[in-house]
Short mmCIF file of C-alpha atoms and ligand atoms in Angstrom, two decimals:
data_model
loop_
_atom_site.label_atom_id
_atom_site.label_comp_id
_atom_site.label_asym_id
_atom_site.label_seq_id
_atom_site.Cartn_x
_atom_site.Cartn_y
_atom_site.Cartn_z
CA UNK A 47 18.62 -27.02 -4.44
CA UNK A 48 20.49 -23.06 -4.85
CA UNK A 49 24.24 -22.87 -6.47
CA UNK A 50 25.29 -19.12 -7.09
CA UNK A 51 28.41 -18.93 -9.18
CA UNK A 52 30.52 -16.14 -8.89
CA UNK A 53 27.52 -13.60 -8.84
CA UNK A 54 28.24 -9.67 -9.24
CA UNK A 55 26.07 -7.19 -8.28
CA UNK A 56 25.62 -3.60 -8.81
CA UNK A 57 24.19 -0.50 -8.03
CA UNK A 58 24.81 1.82 -9.76
CA UNK A 59 28.79 2.03 -8.81
CA UNK A 60 28.61 0.04 -6.31
CA UNK A 61 29.92 -3.46 -6.10
CA UNK A 62 27.32 -5.40 -3.82
CA UNK A 63 28.07 -8.93 -4.26
CA UNK A 64 31.59 -9.54 -5.15
CA UNK A 65 32.19 -13.27 -6.65
CA UNK A 66 30.14 -15.11 -4.61
CA UNK A 67 29.98 -19.02 -4.74
CA UNK A 68 28.00 -20.83 -2.15
CA UNK A 69 26.26 -23.87 -2.53
CA UNK A 70 23.39 -25.02 -0.79
CA UNK A 71 21.87 -28.38 -0.18
CA UNK A 72 18.68 -29.64 -0.28
CA UNK A 73 17.46 -29.67 3.75
CA UNK A 74 20.21 -27.72 4.55
CA UNK A 75 20.11 -24.62 6.96
CA UNK A 76 22.88 -21.61 6.13
CA UNK A 77 22.59 -18.82 8.86
CA UNK A 78 23.81 -15.78 6.95
CA UNK A 79 25.63 -12.62 9.65
CA UNK A 80 27.68 -9.82 8.72
CA UNK A 81 27.83 -6.46 9.60
CA UNK A 82 24.68 -4.09 8.40
CA UNK A 83 25.50 -2.88 4.60
CA UNK A 84 27.66 -6.77 4.02
CA UNK A 85 24.58 -7.32 1.13
CA UNK A 86 22.84 -10.10 3.09
CA UNK A 87 19.64 -8.73 2.42
CA UNK A 88 20.98 -8.11 -1.46
CA UNK A 89 22.23 -12.06 -1.59
CA UNK A 90 18.74 -13.98 0.02
CA UNK A 91 16.99 -11.39 -2.31
CA UNK A 92 19.10 -12.73 -5.67
CA UNK A 93 17.34 -16.16 -4.39
CA UNK A 94 14.27 -15.49 -5.59
CA UNK A 95 14.80 -12.45 -8.05
CA UNK A 96 13.46 -10.03 -6.08
CA UNK A 97 16.92 -8.87 -6.60
CA UNK A 98 18.40 -9.19 -10.37
CA UNK A 99 21.64 -10.50 -10.85
CA UNK A 100 24.16 -8.44 -13.11
CA UNK A 101 26.54 -11.31 -13.32
CA UNK A 102 26.87 -14.53 -13.07
CA UNK A 103 24.68 -17.65 -12.24
CA UNK A 104 22.25 -18.82 -9.96
CA UNK A 105 20.57 -21.68 -10.33
CA UNK A 106 17.66 -22.63 -7.72
CA UNK A 107 16.26 -26.22 -8.47
CA UNK A 108 17.10 -26.67 -11.52
CA UNK A 109 15.79 -23.08 -12.59
CA UNK A 110 18.35 -20.66 -14.02
CA UNK A 111 17.72 -17.01 -12.54
CA UNK A 112 19.69 -15.20 -15.24
CA UNK A 113 17.56 -16.66 -18.26
CA UNK A 114 14.66 -14.71 -18.94
CA UNK A 115 12.95 -17.46 -19.96
CA UNK A 116 12.55 -18.69 -16.16
CA UNK A 117 9.33 -18.15 -15.42
CA UNK A 118 9.13 -16.01 -11.89
CA UNK A 119 6.41 -17.07 -10.95
CA UNK A 120 6.76 -20.33 -10.88
CA UNK A 121 10.24 -20.26 -9.40
CA UNK A 122 8.92 -17.80 -6.22
CA UNK A 123 5.69 -20.14 -5.58
CA UNK A 124 8.64 -22.60 -4.93
CA UNK A 125 10.28 -20.27 -2.50
CA UNK A 126 9.09 -18.91 0.64
CA UNK A 127 10.17 -15.36 2.13
CA UNK A 128 9.66 -14.09 5.72
CA UNK A 129 11.08 -9.81 5.61
CA UNK A 130 11.58 -8.44 9.35
CA UNK A 131 8.88 -6.08 9.37
CA UNK A 132 6.52 -9.14 8.33
CA UNK A 133 4.39 -7.67 5.35
CA UNK A 134 0.97 -9.29 5.92
CA UNK A 135 -1.75 -7.12 3.69
CA UNK A 136 -2.90 -5.38 6.02
CA UNK A 137 -6.82 -5.48 4.79
CA UNK A 138 -6.78 -8.70 5.30
CA UNK A 139 -7.77 -11.18 8.13
CA UNK A 140 -4.58 -13.54 9.55
CA UNK A 141 -6.64 -16.63 7.82
CA UNK A 142 -7.16 -14.36 4.44
CA UNK A 143 -3.86 -13.50 4.63
CA UNK A 144 -2.73 -17.47 4.37
CA UNK A 145 -5.19 -18.23 1.28
CA UNK A 146 -4.77 -15.74 -1.00
CA UNK A 147 -1.91 -17.35 -3.09
CA UNK A 148 -2.67 -20.87 -2.73
CA UNK A 149 -6.18 -19.67 -4.16
CA UNK A 150 -4.66 -17.15 -6.71
CA UNK A 151 -1.74 -18.95 -7.49
CA UNK A 152 -2.08 -22.71 -6.70
CA UNK A 153 -5.54 -22.02 -7.88
CA UNK A 154 -7.09 -23.74 -4.64
CA UNK A 155 -10.51 -23.76 -3.81
CA UNK A 156 -11.98 -21.50 -0.91
CA UNK A 157 -12.12 -25.04 1.50
CA UNK A 158 -9.23 -26.50 0.56
CA UNK A 159 -6.98 -23.46 0.58
CA UNK A 160 -8.86 -22.66 4.71
CA UNK A 161 -7.84 -26.44 5.60
CA UNK A 162 -4.17 -25.92 4.64
CA UNK A 163 -4.18 -22.36 6.11
CA UNK A 164 -5.70 -23.28 9.33
CA UNK A 165 -3.22 -26.19 9.45
CA UNK A 166 -0.76 -23.96 9.17
CA UNK A 167 -2.27 -21.45 11.84
CA UNK A 168 -2.37 -24.24 14.10
CA UNK A 169 1.13 -25.30 13.51
CA UNK A 170 2.35 -21.78 14.36
CA UNK A 171 -0.09 -21.68 17.48
CA UNK A 172 -2.55 -18.77 16.12
CA UNK A 173 -5.65 -20.86 15.21
CA UNK A 174 -7.48 -18.74 18.08
CA UNK A 175 -6.36 -15.75 15.66
CA UNK A 176 -7.59 -17.29 12.75
CA UNK A 177 -10.02 -13.89 11.91
CA UNK A 178 -7.32 -11.12 13.09
CA UNK A 179 -6.79 -8.40 11.34
CA UNK A 180 -2.81 -7.47 10.97
CA UNK A 181 -3.27 -4.94 13.34
CA UNK A 182 -5.03 -6.79 15.80
CA UNK A 183 -2.00 -8.64 16.64
CA UNK A 184 1.14 -9.10 18.11
CA UNK A 185 4.78 -8.47 16.14
CA UNK A 186 5.44 -11.84 16.93
CA UNK A 187 1.98 -13.50 15.94
CA UNK A 188 1.99 -10.84 12.55
CA UNK A 189 5.86 -12.88 12.07
CA UNK A 190 4.08 -15.84 12.64
CA UNK A 191 1.22 -15.90 10.15
CA UNK A 192 3.59 -14.43 7.02
CA UNK A 193 5.77 -17.29 7.95
CA UNK A 194 2.26 -19.63 7.41
CA UNK A 195 1.47 -17.51 5.01
CA UNK A 196 5.02 -18.51 3.50
CA UNK A 197 4.48 -21.96 3.87
CA UNK A 198 0.53 -21.86 3.05
CA UNK A 199 2.45 -22.34 -0.55
CA UNK A 200 4.42 -25.38 0.26
CA UNK A 201 8.05 -24.19 -0.67
CA UNK A 202 10.78 -26.13 -1.29
CA UNK A 203 12.68 -23.57 0.19
CA UNK A 204 12.00 -20.32 3.02
CA UNK A 205 14.62 -17.33 2.85
CA UNK A 206 13.87 -15.66 6.10
CA UNK A 207 15.71 -11.58 6.05
CA UNK A 208 16.42 -10.99 10.03
CA UNK A 209 13.11 -12.33 10.93
CA UNK A 210 13.14 -10.86 14.37
CA UNK A 211 14.95 -8.04 14.42
CA UNK A 212 12.03 -5.79 14.58
CA UNK A 213 10.47 -7.80 17.56
CA UNK A 214 10.91 -7.11 21.37
CA UNK A 215 12.95 -9.99 23.29
CA UNK A 216 10.25 -11.66 25.25
CA UNK A 217 8.25 -12.73 21.46
CA UNK A 218 11.55 -13.73 19.48
CA UNK A 219 11.41 -16.95 20.97
CA UNK A 220 8.11 -17.93 19.57
CA UNK A 221 9.06 -17.55 15.60
CA UNK A 222 12.60 -19.13 16.63
CA UNK A 223 10.52 -21.52 17.81
CA UNK A 224 8.44 -21.79 14.79
CA UNK A 225 11.20 -21.98 12.73
CA UNK A 226 13.48 -24.44 14.33
CA UNK A 227 10.59 -27.09 14.42
CA UNK A 228 10.44 -26.26 10.68
CA UNK A 229 14.14 -26.92 10.32
CA UNK A 230 13.95 -29.86 11.90
CA UNK A 231 11.35 -31.49 9.37
CA UNK A 232 13.85 -30.84 6.59
CA UNK A 233 13.33 -27.77 4.85
CA UNK A 234 15.78 -26.03 3.09
CA UNK A 235 16.54 -22.51 4.40
CA UNK A 236 18.32 -19.51 4.67
CA UNK A 237 18.46 -16.80 7.41
CA UNK A 238 19.52 -13.89 7.83
CA UNK A 239 19.70 -13.27 11.81
CA UNK A 240 22.21 -12.18 14.21
CA UNK A 241 20.23 -14.92 17.02
CA UNK A 242 23.25 -16.79 17.97
CA UNK A 243 21.37 -19.06 19.97
CA UNK A 244 19.20 -20.46 16.83
CA UNK A 245 21.99 -20.21 14.62
CA UNK A 246 24.21 -22.25 17.26
CA UNK A 247 20.85 -25.08 17.30
CA UNK A 248 19.83 -25.33 14.48
CA UNK A 249 22.71 -24.15 11.78
CA UNK A 250 24.58 -26.62 9.17
CA UNK A 251 26.77 -23.59 7.86
CA UNK A 252 26.78 -20.25 9.11
CA UNK A 253 28.19 -17.56 6.04
CA UNK A 254 30.11 -14.76 7.26
CA UNK A 255 29.68 -11.56 5.13
CA UNK A 256 31.21 -8.35 5.07
CA UNK A 257 31.87 -5.42 2.03
CA UNK A 258 29.28 -8.05 -0.85
CA UNK A 259 31.87 -10.42 0.02
CA UNK A 260 31.47 -14.48 1.89
CA UNK A 261 34.36 -13.88 3.68
CA UNK A 262 34.57 -16.86 5.45
CA UNK A 263 31.59 -20.08 5.42
CA UNK A 264 31.81 -23.06 8.16
CA UNK A 265 30.21 -24.43 11.17
CA UNK A 266 28.83 -22.49 13.73
CA UNK A 267 31.39 -23.38 15.98
CA UNK A 268 33.65 -22.68 12.92
CA UNK A 269 32.28 -18.90 12.44
CA UNK A 270 31.23 -18.08 16.25
CA UNK A 271 34.11 -19.80 18.34
CA UNK A 272 37.00 -20.07 16.08
CA UNK A 273 37.05 -17.46 13.33
CA UNK A 274 39.51 -17.47 10.52
CA UNK A 275 39.40 -12.93 9.61
CA UNK A 276 40.28 -10.57 12.66
CA UNK A 277 36.78 -8.48 10.85
CA UNK A 278 35.26 -11.91 11.98
CA UNK A 279 36.29 -11.86 15.16
CA UNK A 280 36.24 -7.94 16.03
CA UNK A 281 32.25 -8.68 14.23
CA UNK A 282 31.29 -11.52 16.52
CA UNK A 283 32.98 -9.80 19.53
CA UNK A 284 30.75 -6.90 19.00
CA UNK A 285 27.65 -8.08 17.64
CA UNK A 286 27.52 -11.84 20.35
CA UNK A 287 29.49 -10.14 23.26
CA UNK A 288 31.53 -12.97 22.88
CA UNK A 289 35.14 -11.98 24.17
CA UNK A 290 37.53 -12.69 21.20
CA UNK A 291 38.51 -16.34 22.44
CA UNK A 292 41.58 -17.16 20.43
CA UNK A 293 41.86 -20.81 20.09
CA UNK A 294 44.67 -20.73 18.30
CA UNK A 295 46.67 -19.44 21.00
CA UNK A 296 45.79 -21.68 23.25
CA UNK A 297 46.83 -24.60 20.92
CA UNK A 298 50.26 -21.99 20.15
CA UNK B 1167 -40.66 34.53 6.03
CA UNK B 1168 -39.77 35.41 2.79
CA UNK B 1169 -37.41 32.20 3.36
CA UNK B 1170 -41.25 30.34 3.85
CA UNK B 1171 -42.30 32.24 0.85
CA UNK B 1172 -39.67 30.09 -1.57
CA UNK B 1173 -41.42 27.17 -1.33
CA UNK B 1174 -43.52 27.87 -3.91
CA UNK B 1175 -40.69 28.06 -6.53
CA UNK B 1176 -38.99 24.77 -5.41
CA UNK B 1177 -40.12 22.32 -8.09
CA UNK B 1178 -38.02 25.48 -9.87
CA UNK B 1179 -34.98 25.49 -7.47
CA UNK B 1180 -35.11 20.85 -7.56
CA UNK B 1181 -36.15 20.18 -10.78
CA UNK B 1182 -35.82 23.97 -12.80
CA UNK B 1183 -38.93 23.85 -15.41
CA UNK B 1184 -39.13 19.55 -16.29
CA UNK B 1185 -41.43 18.37 -16.76
CA UNK B 1186 -42.57 21.25 -19.33
CA UNK B 1187 -39.12 21.98 -20.52
CA UNK B 1188 -35.16 20.46 -19.33
CA UNK B 1189 -33.89 18.93 -16.75
CA UNK B 1190 -32.52 21.55 -14.32
CA UNK B 1191 -32.03 22.64 -10.86
CA UNK B 1192 -30.91 20.49 -8.37
CA UNK B 1193 -31.22 17.76 -10.29
CA UNK B 1194 -29.48 18.64 -12.69
CA UNK B 1195 -26.31 19.56 -10.13
CA UNK B 1196 -26.58 15.99 -9.52
CA UNK B 1197 -26.80 14.53 -12.82
CA UNK B 1198 -23.81 16.09 -14.64
CA UNK B 1199 -21.59 16.05 -10.81
CA UNK B 1200 -22.37 12.10 -11.15
CA UNK B 1201 -21.91 11.93 -15.19
CA UNK B 1202 -18.57 14.02 -15.25
CA UNK B 1203 -17.42 11.28 -11.98
CA UNK B 1204 -18.43 8.66 -14.46
CA UNK B 1205 -16.91 9.05 -17.47
CA UNK B 1206 -14.03 11.07 -15.85
CA UNK B 1207 -12.59 8.22 -13.45
CA UNK B 1208 -11.41 5.95 -16.21
CA UNK B 1209 -9.43 9.07 -17.38
CA UNK B 1210 -8.18 9.68 -14.09
CA UNK B 1211 -6.88 6.68 -12.48
CA UNK B 1212 -5.66 6.09 -16.19
CA UNK B 1213 -3.24 8.87 -15.92
CA UNK B 1214 -2.38 8.79 -12.29
CA UNK B 1215 -0.93 5.60 -12.76
CA UNK B 1216 0.57 6.48 -16.17
CA UNK B 1217 1.98 9.17 -14.00
CA UNK B 1218 3.94 6.97 -12.10
CA UNK B 1219 5.86 4.98 -14.50
CA UNK B 1220 9.35 4.96 -14.95
CA UNK B 1221 9.65 5.51 -18.22
CA UNK B 1222 9.53 9.07 -19.80
CA UNK B 1223 7.15 8.81 -22.89
CA UNK B 1224 4.33 7.10 -20.85
CA UNK B 1225 4.94 9.51 -17.65
CA UNK B 1226 5.26 13.02 -19.40
CA UNK B 1227 2.06 13.05 -21.17
CA UNK B 1228 -0.11 12.23 -19.03
CA UNK B 1229 1.94 14.70 -16.26
CA UNK B 1230 1.44 17.36 -18.56
CA UNK B 1231 -2.22 17.17 -19.19
CA UNK B 1232 -2.91 16.80 -15.73
CA UNK B 1233 -0.38 19.52 -14.59
CA UNK B 1234 -2.26 22.25 -17.55
CA UNK B 1235 -5.79 21.09 -16.40
CA UNK B 1236 -5.10 21.51 -12.82
CA UNK B 1237 -3.28 24.70 -13.46
CA UNK B 1238 -6.57 26.24 -15.41
CA UNK B 1239 -9.55 28.19 -13.51
CA UNK B 1240 -12.10 25.99 -14.08
CA UNK B 1241 -14.52 28.35 -15.19
CA UNK B 1242 -12.26 28.69 -17.92
CA UNK B 1243 -12.10 24.64 -19.04
CA UNK B 1244 -15.52 25.42 -19.20
CA UNK B 1245 -15.74 28.45 -21.44
CA UNK B 1246 -13.19 26.46 -24.13
CA UNK B 1247 -15.17 23.25 -24.29
CA UNK B 1248 -18.20 25.56 -25.08
CA UNK B 1249 -16.75 27.33 -27.84
CA UNK B 1250 -14.04 24.60 -29.04
CA UNK B 1251 -16.32 22.20 -29.05
CA UNK B 1252 -18.66 23.00 -31.87
CA UNK B 1253 -15.99 23.64 -33.30
CA UNK B 1254 -15.13 20.04 -33.27
CA UNK B 1255 -18.42 18.04 -33.21
CA UNK B 1256 -20.11 20.99 -35.81
CA UNK B 1257 -23.02 23.22 -34.27
CA UNK B 1258 -24.94 20.93 -33.02
CA UNK B 1259 -23.04 20.39 -29.17
CA UNK B 1260 -25.21 20.78 -26.28
CA UNK B 1261 -25.43 22.84 -23.69
CA UNK B 1262 -25.18 20.09 -20.91
CA UNK B 1263 -22.55 17.73 -23.02
CA UNK B 1264 -20.37 21.19 -22.55
CA UNK B 1265 -20.78 21.92 -19.19
CA UNK B 1266 -20.53 17.41 -18.75
CA UNK B 1267 -17.08 17.23 -20.90
CA UNK B 1268 -16.05 20.59 -19.24
CA UNK B 1269 -16.35 19.25 -15.47
CA UNK B 1270 -15.28 15.82 -16.54
CA UNK B 1271 -11.72 17.14 -18.03
CA UNK B 1272 -11.68 19.33 -14.36
CA UNK B 1273 -12.58 15.79 -12.28
CA UNK B 1274 -9.82 12.94 -14.12
CA UNK B 1275 -7.10 15.69 -13.55
CA UNK B 1276 -7.27 15.91 -9.85
CA UNK B 1277 -8.56 12.48 -9.82
CA UNK B 1278 -5.50 11.48 -11.27
CA UNK B 1279 -3.98 12.87 -8.63
CA UNK B 1280 -5.55 10.99 -6.08
CA UNK B 1281 -4.57 7.66 -7.82
CA UNK B 1282 -1.68 8.35 -7.99
CA UNK B 1283 -1.52 9.30 -4.36
CA UNK B 1284 -2.91 6.31 -3.47
CA UNK B 1285 -0.57 3.92 -4.77
CA UNK B 1286 2.26 5.20 -3.99
CA UNK B 1287 1.20 5.32 -0.42
CA UNK B 1288 0.65 1.54 -0.28
CA UNK B 1289 4.68 0.23 1.74
CA UNK B 1290 6.96 -1.00 -0.74
CA UNK B 1291 6.64 -4.28 1.03
CA UNK B 1292 3.29 -4.87 0.44
CA UNK B 1293 4.46 -5.96 -3.59
CA UNK B 1294 7.45 -8.00 -2.53
CA UNK B 1295 5.19 -9.96 -0.52
CA UNK B 1296 2.89 -10.52 -2.74
CA UNK B 1297 5.08 -11.50 -5.44
CA UNK B 1298 7.64 -13.53 -3.56
CA UNK B 1299 4.36 -15.97 -2.78
CA UNK B 1300 4.41 -16.29 -6.63
CA UNK B 1301 1.91 -14.37 -7.97
CA UNK B 1302 2.05 -12.04 -11.00
CA UNK B 1303 2.72 -8.40 -11.18
CA UNK B 1304 -1.28 -8.04 -12.19
CA UNK B 1305 -2.12 -10.35 -10.09
CA UNK B 1306 -0.50 -8.76 -7.40
CA UNK B 1307 -2.08 -4.93 -8.12
CA UNK B 1308 -5.44 -6.79 -8.43
CA UNK B 1309 -5.41 -8.73 -4.86
CA UNK B 1310 -2.99 -6.77 -2.67
CA UNK B 1311 -1.81 -3.27 -4.03
CA UNK B 1312 -4.98 -2.11 -5.32
CA UNK B 1313 -7.27 -3.29 -2.86
CA UNK B 1314 -5.03 -1.28 -0.43
CA UNK B 1315 -4.57 1.99 -2.62
CA UNK B 1316 -8.33 1.90 -2.63
CA UNK B 1317 -8.72 2.00 1.09
CA UNK B 1318 -6.52 4.97 1.05
CA UNK B 1319 -8.15 6.67 -1.59
CA UNK B 1320 -11.39 6.52 -0.73
CA UNK B 1321 -11.22 9.57 1.80
CA UNK B 1322 -9.89 12.40 -0.35
CA UNK B 1323 -12.08 10.61 -3.40
CA UNK B 1324 -15.73 11.16 -1.37
CA UNK B 1325 -13.91 15.09 -0.43
CA UNK B 1326 -13.40 15.64 -3.88
CA UNK B 1327 -16.50 14.26 -5.37
CA UNK B 1328 -18.84 17.01 -2.97
CA UNK B 1329 -15.91 19.55 -4.39
CA UNK B 1330 -16.60 18.67 -8.07
CA UNK B 1331 -21.29 18.46 -7.14
CA UNK B 1332 -20.22 21.90 -5.40
CA UNK B 1333 -18.30 23.12 -8.62
CA UNK B 1334 -20.84 22.53 -11.24
CA UNK B 1335 -22.49 25.68 -9.87
CA UNK B 1336 -20.03 27.33 -12.16
CA UNK B 1337 -21.47 26.45 -15.22
CA UNK B 1338 -24.22 29.03 -14.89
CA UNK B 1339 -22.01 30.87 -16.47
CA UNK B 1340 -22.99 29.04 -20.02
CA UNK B 1341 -26.64 29.37 -19.05
CA UNK B 1342 -27.75 26.16 -17.81
CA UNK B 1343 -30.37 26.03 -15.77
CA UNK B 1344 -29.37 24.69 -12.16
CA UNK B 1345 -29.68 25.36 -9.23
CA UNK B 1346 -27.64 28.50 -9.67
CA UNK B 1347 -28.93 30.04 -12.54
CA UNK B 1348 -32.54 28.65 -11.31
CA UNK B 1349 -31.99 30.81 -8.28
CA UNK B 1350 -30.72 33.90 -9.81
CA UNK B 1351 -33.87 33.91 -12.28
CA UNK B 1352 -35.71 33.92 -9.50
CA UNK B 1353 -33.91 36.18 -8.01
CA UNK B 1354 -34.44 38.82 -10.48
CA UNK B 1355 -38.54 37.46 -10.73
CA UNK B 1356 -38.58 39.06 -6.74
CA UNK B 1357 -36.01 41.50 -6.30
CA UNK B 1358 -37.65 42.33 -3.01
CA UNK B 1359 -36.33 38.74 -1.85
CA UNK B 1360 -33.25 38.65 -3.33
CA UNK B 1361 -31.40 37.09 -0.30
CA UNK B 1362 -34.08 34.42 0.36
CA UNK B 1363 -33.09 32.82 -3.38
CA UNK B 1364 -29.15 32.66 -2.30
CA UNK B 1365 -29.93 31.43 1.30
CA UNK B 1366 -32.11 28.55 -0.18
CA UNK B 1367 -29.96 27.66 -3.33
CA UNK B 1368 -27.09 27.32 -0.26
CA UNK B 1369 -29.49 24.81 1.59
CA UNK B 1370 -29.69 23.11 -1.61
CA UNK B 1371 -26.20 22.59 -2.05
CA UNK B 1372 -25.13 22.11 1.67
CA UNK B 1373 -28.22 19.47 1.60
CA UNK B 1374 -26.58 17.09 -1.01
CA UNK B 1375 -23.25 17.37 0.00
CA UNK B 1376 -24.20 16.68 3.88
CA UNK B 1377 -25.74 13.65 2.43
CA UNK B 1378 -23.14 11.86 0.18
CA UNK B 1379 -20.46 12.24 3.06
CA UNK B 1380 -23.11 10.58 5.60
CA UNK B 1381 -23.35 7.83 3.09
CA UNK B 1382 -20.00 8.06 2.42
CA UNK B 1383 -18.59 7.51 6.18
CA UNK B 1384 -21.06 4.26 6.12
CA UNK B 1385 -18.96 2.89 2.80
CA UNK B 1386 -15.96 3.92 4.82
CA UNK B 1387 -16.58 2.27 7.88
CA UNK B 1388 -18.13 -0.76 6.10
CA UNK B 1389 -14.84 -1.87 4.15
CA UNK B 1390 -12.68 -0.53 6.20
CA UNK B 1391 -10.62 2.41 5.91
CA UNK B 1392 -7.51 2.23 7.51
CA UNK B 1393 -7.78 4.81 9.30
CA UNK B 1394 -11.07 5.56 10.48
CA UNK B 1395 -10.18 8.11 12.77
CA UNK B 1396 -8.70 10.54 10.87
CA UNK B 1397 -12.73 10.67 8.95
CA UNK B 1398 -14.80 10.90 12.61
CA UNK B 1399 -16.09 14.38 12.16
CA UNK B 1400 -16.57 13.52 16.02
CA UNK B 1401 -12.69 12.85 17.01
CA UNK B 1402 -10.65 15.44 18.68
CA UNK B 1403 -7.39 15.79 19.50
CA UNK B 1404 -7.37 18.45 23.35
CA UNK B 1405 -3.75 17.60 23.37
CA UNK B 1406 -2.46 19.40 20.00
CA UNK B 1407 -3.88 22.18 20.57
CA UNK B 1408 -1.66 25.46 21.70
CA UNK B 1409 -4.53 26.78 24.10
CA UNK B 1410 -4.29 26.16 27.97
CA UNK B 1411 -5.12 22.44 28.75
CA UNK B 1412 -8.94 22.90 30.57
CA UNK B 1413 -8.71 19.45 32.59
CA UNK B 1414 -6.02 18.50 34.64
CA UNK B 1415 -4.27 15.96 32.52
CA UNK B 1416 -1.09 15.16 31.72
CA UNK B 1417 1.28 16.95 28.81
CA UNK B 1418 1.38 13.60 27.30
CA UNK B 1419 -0.16 12.14 24.30
CA UNK B 1420 -3.72 11.13 26.50
CA UNK B 1421 -7.11 11.04 24.98
CA UNK B 1422 -8.07 13.62 27.55
CA UNK B 1423 -10.15 15.26 25.75
CA UNK B 1424 -12.60 13.08 25.42
CA UNK B 1425 -12.27 10.81 28.53
CA UNK B 1426 -14.54 11.14 31.68
CA UNK B 1427 -13.58 13.56 34.70
CA UNK B 1428 -11.83 12.44 37.05
CA UNK B 1429 -13.85 10.65 39.49
CA UNK B 1430 -12.02 11.21 42.69
N1 ATP C 1789 17.61 -0.34 -3.98
C1 ATP C 1789 19.59 -0.50 -3.50
N2 ATP C 1789 19.36 1.11 -4.02
C2 ATP C 1789 20.88 1.56 -3.66
N3 ATP C 1789 21.99 1.07 -3.09
C3 ATP C 1789 21.25 -0.41 -2.25
C4 ATP C 1789 20.08 -0.99 -2.89
N4 ATP C 1789 19.60 -1.49 -2.04
C5 ATP C 1789 20.58 -1.76 -0.84
N5 ATP C 1789 21.26 -1.44 -1.26
C6 ATP C 1789 23.36 -0.57 -1.32
O1 ATP C 1789 23.55 -1.97 -1.39
C7 ATP C 1789 24.69 -2.50 -0.15
C8 ATP C 1789 24.10 -3.51 0.96
O2 ATP C 1789 22.68 -3.27 1.07
P1 ATP C 1789 22.14 -4.96 2.12
O3 ATP C 1789 20.47 -4.41 2.61
O4 ATP C 1789 21.80 -6.23 0.95
O5 ATP C 1789 23.03 -5.25 3.16
P2 ATP C 1789 22.52 -5.66 4.37
O6 ATP C 1789 23.99 -6.90 4.81
O7 ATP C 1789 20.87 -6.91 4.77
O8 ATP C 1789 22.53 -4.93 6.10
P3 ATP C 1789 21.89 -4.64 7.17
O9 ATP C 1789 22.07 -5.31 8.35
O10 ATP C 1789 21.48 -2.90 7.11
O11 ATP C 1789 20.06 -5.06 6.88
C9 ATP C 1789 24.01 -1.51 1.24
O12 ATP C 1789 24.95 -0.41 1.39
C10 ATP C 1789 23.42 -0.16 0.66
O13 ATP C 1789 23.59 0.56 0.78
MG1 MG C 1790 19.41 -6.48 5.57
#
């Protein structure tokens, strides 16, 4: 579904993506983690070409991103993206936030779009907040509306860039629950998050990035419990408060 | 009493010598302000928008135009246009058009700054959110960025329009009989009541300016300007005042000034 081939990216002379090779299958849920500045956001934003790459190739659902003839609106219509700071349209109510793109991009009628939006609002548990404006919604509610907004385009892939890190702790779960049910329905998801519970429960694979590189990837236990690199171990213990627990040592 | 006496001249203050002669007086100020605004709106928006471009061959010309006009007193622009327009279009440029064009040039430069600031104030994430749902750049601008920029601009736009209206009085200098010139003429006819004439002019400008801001407030409330609080004339914030606190309230940011007294 998504394939990175020897992808490189620079910001000026800063090498922020270093020879990324990664393949993500249809229906897979990938969690990306790593220290601040590792390039996680940049990586995820290259998938819908919010960031162009300088070298290599990314193939998304058969579309070649380095090809200038690739229609970005078609590409992006198939990829939903959820941001750390929600980015809801403040001048539109929840329902209008959701119906805008289906109407203007997919050409749905107002009724079709509203029906679809109401179903999605119901799904994220916010149908009673249908006409509220973003300022009237809590962070968790805003993020759930933002997820519904992306889903309204019926995307094949969903990207999440730290969707819960701007939320108060008690609001995190309501968003993770929506993401978990989405994963269960078979959505292809790429999630930058440091929510270890979510990763362990939902992720098929975890990718650990550091300084622009994919340092290691594997199943959640591989990365969280039994990482190979010292760098990964240090990161896990500092962020997740997992004691450095060395399975290899035990086997010795 | 002298002030009431000016009621005799009210038609001249409001309409000039119309219908016998050209429209003048306060009505002319309103007409000039509206026409200058209409003529300059497109140019102002375009100048402000192109100034946001990173391409220097677009950015620099618009920047040069805007900064030149803004660095020039309105009265200079009025004189330049008054003397130069006849060179370009021949001798038959009326005073009225010369005045309106000057005001429009002046207005375009200021509006461009309002437009530029409004667009730039829309958070970056908004464009990304719109693009990531598959909207083209054009659709994202039309449905997401500009509607927000417009709401951000509206309060400064309104206060600009009020100043533009008042600035129309400057064109009296080339002999247009708008409200100021009308008042001067009247005061010269009756030199003993000179103050009454000048107070009458002031009242005229005040009434229209006040009406504009009232209408604008309705509009702002209707279309939902984000920060309505800041444009509410009766908003108060005693906690910002560096004065002894009147009421026994905390040092914090409680909306103290507008709250009723303690019920203790
Ligand atoms: N637009 C930009 N221009 C220049 N440098 C940038 C830009 N965006 C990101 N960078 C740099 O690229 C590197 C990777 O940034 P990125 O945002 O991808 O990191 P991240 O892993 O998402 O970090 P965080 O956990 O803080 O979000 C950082 O060093 C950052 O300073
Ligand atoms: Mg990031």
